Short mmCIF file of C-alpha atoms in Angstrom, two decimals:
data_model
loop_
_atom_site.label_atom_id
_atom_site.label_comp_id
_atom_site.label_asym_id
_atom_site.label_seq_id
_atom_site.Cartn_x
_atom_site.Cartn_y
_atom_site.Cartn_z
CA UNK A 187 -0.01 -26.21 -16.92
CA UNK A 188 -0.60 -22.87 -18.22
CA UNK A 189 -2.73 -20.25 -17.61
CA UNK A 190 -5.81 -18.47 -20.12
CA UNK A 191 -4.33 -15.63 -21.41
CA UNK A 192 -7.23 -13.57 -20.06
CA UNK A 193 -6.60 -14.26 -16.56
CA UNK A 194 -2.62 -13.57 -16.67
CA UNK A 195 -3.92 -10.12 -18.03
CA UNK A 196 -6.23 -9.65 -15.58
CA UNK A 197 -4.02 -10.68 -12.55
CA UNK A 198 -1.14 -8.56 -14.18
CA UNK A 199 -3.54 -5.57 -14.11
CA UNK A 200 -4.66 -6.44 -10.45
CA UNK A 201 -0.85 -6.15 -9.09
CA UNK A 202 -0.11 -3.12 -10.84
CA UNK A 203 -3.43 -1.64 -9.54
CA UNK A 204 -2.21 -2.39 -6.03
CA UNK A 205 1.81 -2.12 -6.00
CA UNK A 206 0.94 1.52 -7.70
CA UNK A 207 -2.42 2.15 -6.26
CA UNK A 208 -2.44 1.11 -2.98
CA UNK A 209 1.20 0.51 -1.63
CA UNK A 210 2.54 3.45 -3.85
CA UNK A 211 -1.00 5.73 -2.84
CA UNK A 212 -2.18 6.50 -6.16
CA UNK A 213 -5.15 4.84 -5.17
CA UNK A 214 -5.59 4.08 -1.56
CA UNK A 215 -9.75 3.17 -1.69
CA UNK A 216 -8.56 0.20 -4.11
CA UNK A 217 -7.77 -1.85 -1.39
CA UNK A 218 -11.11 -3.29 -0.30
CA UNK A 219 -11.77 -3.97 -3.91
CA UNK A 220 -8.38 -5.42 -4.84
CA UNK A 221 -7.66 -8.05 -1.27
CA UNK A 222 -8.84 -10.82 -0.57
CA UNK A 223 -10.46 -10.91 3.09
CA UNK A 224 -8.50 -14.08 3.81
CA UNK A 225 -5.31 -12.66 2.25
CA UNK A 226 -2.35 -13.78 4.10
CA UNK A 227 1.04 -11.58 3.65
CA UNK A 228 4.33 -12.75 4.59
CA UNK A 229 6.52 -9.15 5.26
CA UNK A 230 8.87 -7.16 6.64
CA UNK A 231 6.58 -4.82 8.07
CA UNK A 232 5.49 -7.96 10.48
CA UNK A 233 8.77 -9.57 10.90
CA UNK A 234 7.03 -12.25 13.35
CA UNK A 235 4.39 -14.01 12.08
CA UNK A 236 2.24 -13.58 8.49
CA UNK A 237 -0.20 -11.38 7.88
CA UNK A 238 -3.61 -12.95 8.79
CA UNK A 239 -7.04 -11.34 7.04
CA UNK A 240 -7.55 -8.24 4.72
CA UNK A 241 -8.22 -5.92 8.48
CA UNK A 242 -4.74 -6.95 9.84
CA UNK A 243 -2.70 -6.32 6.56
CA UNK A 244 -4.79 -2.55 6.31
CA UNK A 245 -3.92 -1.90 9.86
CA UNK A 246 -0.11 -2.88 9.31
CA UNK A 247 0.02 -0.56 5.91
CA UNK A 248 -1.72 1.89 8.10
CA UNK A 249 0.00 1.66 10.89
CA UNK A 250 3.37 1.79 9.51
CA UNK A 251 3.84 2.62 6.06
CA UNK A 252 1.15 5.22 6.26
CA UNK A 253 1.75 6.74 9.63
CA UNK A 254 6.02 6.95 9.01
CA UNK A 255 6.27 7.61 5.45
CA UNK A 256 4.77 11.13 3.43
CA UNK A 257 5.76 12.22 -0.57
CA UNK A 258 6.49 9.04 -2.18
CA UNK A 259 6.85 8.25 -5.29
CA UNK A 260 7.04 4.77 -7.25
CA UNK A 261 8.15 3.07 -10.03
CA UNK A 262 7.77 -0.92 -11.07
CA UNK A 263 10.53 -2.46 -13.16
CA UNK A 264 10.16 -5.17 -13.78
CA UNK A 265 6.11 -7.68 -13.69
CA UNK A 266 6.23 -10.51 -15.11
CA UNK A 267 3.19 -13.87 -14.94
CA UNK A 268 4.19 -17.20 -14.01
CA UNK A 269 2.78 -20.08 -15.58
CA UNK A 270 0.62 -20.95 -12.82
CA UNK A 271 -1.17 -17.26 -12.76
CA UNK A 272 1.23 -15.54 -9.52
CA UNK A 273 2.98 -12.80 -10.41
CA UNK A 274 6.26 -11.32 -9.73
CA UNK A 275 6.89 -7.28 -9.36
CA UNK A 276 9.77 -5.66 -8.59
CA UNK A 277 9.51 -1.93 -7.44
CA UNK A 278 11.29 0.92 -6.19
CA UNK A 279 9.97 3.75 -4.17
CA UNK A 280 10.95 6.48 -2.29
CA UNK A 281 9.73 8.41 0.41
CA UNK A 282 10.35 10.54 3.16
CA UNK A 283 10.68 9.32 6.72
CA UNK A 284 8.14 11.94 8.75
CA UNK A 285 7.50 9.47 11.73
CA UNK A 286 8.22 7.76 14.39
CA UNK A 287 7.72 3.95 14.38
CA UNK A 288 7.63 1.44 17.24
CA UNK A 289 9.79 3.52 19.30
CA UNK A 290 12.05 4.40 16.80
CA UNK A 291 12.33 8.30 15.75
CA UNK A 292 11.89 9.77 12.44
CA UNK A 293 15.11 10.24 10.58
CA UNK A 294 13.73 12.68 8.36
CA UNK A 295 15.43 11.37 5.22
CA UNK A 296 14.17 10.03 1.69
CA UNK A 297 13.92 6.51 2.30
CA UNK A 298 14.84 3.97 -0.64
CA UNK A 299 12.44 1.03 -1.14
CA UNK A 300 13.04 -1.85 -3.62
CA UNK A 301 10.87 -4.57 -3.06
CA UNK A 302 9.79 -8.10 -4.92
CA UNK A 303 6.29 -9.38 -4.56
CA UNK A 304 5.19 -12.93 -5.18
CA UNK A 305 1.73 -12.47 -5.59
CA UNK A 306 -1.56 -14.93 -6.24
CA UNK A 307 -5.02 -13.81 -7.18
CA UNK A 308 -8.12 -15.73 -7.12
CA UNK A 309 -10.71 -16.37 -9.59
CA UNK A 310 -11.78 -12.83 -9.11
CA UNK A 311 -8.43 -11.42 -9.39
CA UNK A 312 -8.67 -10.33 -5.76
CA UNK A 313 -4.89 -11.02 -3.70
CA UNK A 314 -5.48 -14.19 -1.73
CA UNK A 315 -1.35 -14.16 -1.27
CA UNK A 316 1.68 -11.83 -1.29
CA UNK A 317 5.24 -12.89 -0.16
CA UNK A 318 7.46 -9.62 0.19
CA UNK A 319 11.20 -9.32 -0.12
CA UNK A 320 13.12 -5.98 0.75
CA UNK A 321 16.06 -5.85 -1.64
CA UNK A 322 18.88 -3.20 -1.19
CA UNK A 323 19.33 -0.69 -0.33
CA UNK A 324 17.53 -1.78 3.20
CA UNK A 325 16.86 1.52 4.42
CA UNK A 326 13.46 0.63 6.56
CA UNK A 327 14.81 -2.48 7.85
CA UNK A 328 18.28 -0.92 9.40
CA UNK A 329 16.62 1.93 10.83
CA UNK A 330 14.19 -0.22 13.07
CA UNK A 331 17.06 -2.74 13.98
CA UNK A 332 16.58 -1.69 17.38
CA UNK A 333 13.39 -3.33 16.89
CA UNK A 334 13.25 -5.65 14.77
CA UNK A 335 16.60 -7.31 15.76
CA UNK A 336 15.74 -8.41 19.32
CA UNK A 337 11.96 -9.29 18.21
CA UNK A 338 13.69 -11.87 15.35
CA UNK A 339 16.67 -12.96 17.42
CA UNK A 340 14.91 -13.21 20.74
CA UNK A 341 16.93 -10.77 22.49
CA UNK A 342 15.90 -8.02 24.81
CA UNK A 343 15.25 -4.45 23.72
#
């Protein structure tokens, strides 16, 4: 099955909008428009457990991303439809590490982020679903190890 050219270019449009707009802060206020309120999220930035709800995935973003990170910049290389209407973006971005997160301090170095998103819109073109892969270099996810490691593997901190 294949999708109507119109919607490909419309969900195409809609991950752009948010990988550059939101994620890479071109256009933060696109959010609300651009999610789904029953979006779920599988990511790094909640290594137990998916992202539940539009609120919970703006308050991780917020909450991480946005309270760690300052001066980034972003570029996607490669999006691409899939017959079905999901799309898949790569991206790299880079910013600088200004804060402290979950206990771990601020390195205070330009960060490296390459990502892939798996991403589904709904009739609207709003995202209803976004699987996230960090691809090297793995800059966030070594330095919060100390966190994330004993969370994942059931250790203590």
């Amino acid at each position: 099955m294949t999708t109507d050219q119109a919607i490909i270019d419309r969900n195409l449009a809609a991950a752009r909008r948010f990988v550059e707009g939101v994620l890479g802060g071109a256009d933060p206020n696109a959010f609300g428009e651009l999610v789904h309120p029953d979006v779920i999220v599988e990511t790094g930035l909640k290594p137990i457990g998916l992202i539940q709800g539009a609120s919970e995935y703006g308050t991780v973003l917020g909450t991480t991303l946005g309270a760690a990170f300052a001066n980034g910049s972003m570029k996607i290389e490669q999006i691409a439809p899939l017959v079905d209407g999901r799309v898949v973006l790569v991206f790299e971005a880079q910013a600088d590490n200004v804060g402290d997160l979950n206990g771990v301090p601020a390195t205070h170095q330009r960060f490296t982020f390459r990502e892939i998103h798996l991403m589904r819109f709904d009739d609207t073109g709003r995202l209803v679903e976004n699987v996230v892969g960090g691809l090297n270099p793995l800059m966030y996810e070594m330095w919060q190890a100390p966190v994330m490691a004993p969370a994942l593997l059931g250790q203590q901190a």
